[in-house]
Amino acid sequence: MLKVLCVVGARPNFIKVAPLLKAMADFPGSIQPVLVNTGQHYDQEMVDYFFDDLDIPTPEVNLGVGSGSHAQQTARIMADFEPVCLEYSPDLVMVMGDVNSTLACSLVASKLGIKIAHIEAGLRSFDRSMPEEINREVTDLLADYLFTTCEDAGVNLCQQGIPESRIFFVGNVMIDSLLAYLDKAQRRPILNQIQLQPGNYALATLHRPSNVDDPEVLGELLDAFGIIQGGIKLVFPAHPRTIKNIERFGFEDRIKAMNNLTILPPQGYLDFLALMKSARFVLTDSGGLQEETTVLSVPCLTLRENTERPITISHGTNTLVGINKDKIISEAGRCLVGLPPSLITPPLWDGHASDRVVRTLLNIFGLVSSTGKTAAVC
Ligand code: UD1
Ligand code: UDP
C-alpha cells in the first residue's frame, strides 16, 4: 500500500488535487491518499466553494497557517508539516503547482528522506522576480518524480540537469477537472443571475503582486478596464489581495465610475467555469486561466510580460499583452471584432492526466504493471 500525503493550500491546488484523488480512489487496495490542507488560503470563497464544487473530501489534516510574508508563511507551513510527516510516515509527499505550500512541504519531505512527486513540474517564466518561479525551481530540484503538462516543461527540466528518468509527461490535471465539470458548470444559472448573454461580456481576473501591489501598475490596468468596459460589459471576480489593494490605494471611486463593470467576490469553481466558457475574451494574469481558456477556445489576453505556459500561445488562445494600457486596449479591440479562435488542444490535455500520474506512481512502486495506460516519458 502506497501512502501519499497530498498537499494543498491555495485555490489552484484544490482544482488540481480533485481529479488526482478520484484517480487514486480507483486503486483502493494499492494507494492510500491523506489530504493535507496547509490553510494558505482560508476564505470561504477561496476554499470551501472548491471543496463543495469539486467533491473534494474533508482534509484529514488542516494546518491553518493563513497569510504572512513569504518567509513567515513558508516557515509556518514547514514547522507544522514536519510533525505530520513524522506521524503519518508516508511513502510519498505529492505537491502541486508553484505556491508557497508546494515549496515548504517539498523542503520538509526532502530533509526527512521522503520521496516527492511534483505535479505540474518544469514550467518556467525565467523571471525570478515572480515568487512562484523560485518555488518552481526549488521544488523541481528536490522532487523525485516530476509530472509535466507539456513537452517544453520536460526540456526545461533536462536543461536544469534533472535526469530524464525522473520526468513523466502526463498532461494537465487542471484540465481533467475542467473536462469533468464543464457540463455541470454550464447548467449553473450564474449568467442569468447577473444578466449576461454568452459572448456579450469579457471576464477579468488579477492577483499577481507585480500587477496589484503597485498603485501605478494597478491604476494603469484599471484605466485599461475603464476603456474596455466602454465597449463590452466587463465582469471582474476579484481576488482578496486585489480587493484589499483597491481599498488601500483608494481606487473604489474609479471602479464605481465604471458603469459597465461588474466587480464580484471570488467565484466558486463551477460558476467561474460557466463565466469563462461563455466570455467573449478573458483578461488575466492567472496561470490556470491561460490553460483553461486554451481548452475552452476563448481568447485570453495575459496581462504579464512573460509566461511559464508558452504552450498556451503556440497551441492555444493566449496572447501576452503586458501591462501597457494602450496595448491592452488595442488587443481587446481586436478580440471584439475577431472570429473565435479554432480549437487546437495541447497534447495529452485530454482529461486523463491524473490517471496517468497514479498509474505511473503505482508502477514505480511496483504495485501495478506498466501495461495499459501509462505515462509518456519526456
Ligand atoms: C497565492 C500564490 C500564487 C497563486 C495564488 C492563487 C504564492 C507565493 N502565491 O497568491 O502563486 O497564483 O495564490 O490564488 O504562494 N487573502 C485573503 N484570503 C484568503 C487568501 C488570501 O484575504 O483566503 C489575502 C491576504 O491579504 C493575503 C493575500 O491575499 O495576504 C495574499 O495571499 P497569499 O496566499 O500570500 O498569496 P496570493 O496572492 O493568494
Ligand atoms: N478561479 C475560480 N474563481 C475565481 C477565479 C479563478 O474558480 O473567481 C479558478 C480558475 O478557473 C482556475 C484557478 O481558479 O482554475 C486559478 O487560480 P488563480 O488564478 O488564483 O491562480 P493561478 O492559476 O494563477 O496560480
Short mmCIF file of N, CA and C in Angstrom, two decimals, residues 49 105 110-111 114 166 171-172 255 277 298 318 329 359 361 371:
data_model
loop_
_atom_site.label_atom_id
_atom_site.label_comp_id
_atom_site.label_asym_id
_atom_site.label_seq_id
_atom_site.Cartn_x
_atom_site.Cartn_y
_atom_site.Cartn_z
N TYR A 49 -15.86 26.70 -1.28
CA TYR A 49 -16.61 26.57 -2.54
C TYR A 49 -15.98 25.49 -3.43
N CYS A 105 6.45 22.27 1.75
CA CYS A 105 6.28 20.84 2.05
C CYS A 105 7.32 20.00 1.32
N SER A 110 11.88 16.45 1.77
CA SER A 110 13.22 16.16 1.30
C SER A 110 14.17 15.91 2.47
N LYS A 111 14.09 16.76 3.49
CA LYS A 111 15.00 16.61 4.63
C LYS A 111 14.69 15.39 5.47
N ILE A 114 11.77 11.60 2.51
CA ILE A 114 10.53 11.08 1.92
C ILE A 114 10.50 11.46 0.44
N ARG A 166 13.46 10.78 -14.33
CA ARG A 166 12.53 11.25 -13.28
C ARG A 166 11.33 12.02 -13.85
N GLY A 171 0.36 15.18 -19.13
CA GLY A 171 -0.78 16.05 -19.44
C GLY A 171 -1.14 16.91 -18.25
N ASN A 172 -2.36 17.47 -18.28
CA ASN A 172 -2.70 18.57 -17.39
C ASN A 172 -3.86 18.20 -16.46
N ILE A 255 -13.57 52.50 -9.65
CA ILE A 255 -14.34 51.29 -10.01
C ILE A 255 -15.83 51.64 -10.11
N LYS A 277 -16.40 30.06 -19.90
CA LYS A 277 -16.80 29.36 -21.13
C LYS A 277 -17.56 30.28 -22.08
N VAL A 298 -11.44 30.14 -25.80
CA VAL A 298 -11.81 31.54 -25.52
C VAL A 298 -10.53 32.37 -25.59
N ASN A 318 -3.90 32.05 -26.18
CA ASN A 318 -3.30 33.06 -25.31
C ASN A 318 -2.47 34.07 -26.10
N ILE A 329 -5.76 47.80 -24.50
CA ILE A 329 -7.00 48.28 -25.12
C ILE A 329 -7.05 47.87 -26.59
N ARG A 359 -1.14 5.78 -12.21
CA ARG A 359 -0.61 4.52 -12.75
C ARG A 359 0.91 4.54 -12.80
N LEU A 361 2.90 6.18 -10.76
CA LEU A 361 3.41 6.00 -9.39
C LEU A 361 3.27 4.55 -8.95
N THR A 371 1.54 -2.13 -18.01
CA THR A 371 0.68 -2.30 -19.18
C THR A 371 -0.53 -1.37 -19.08
#
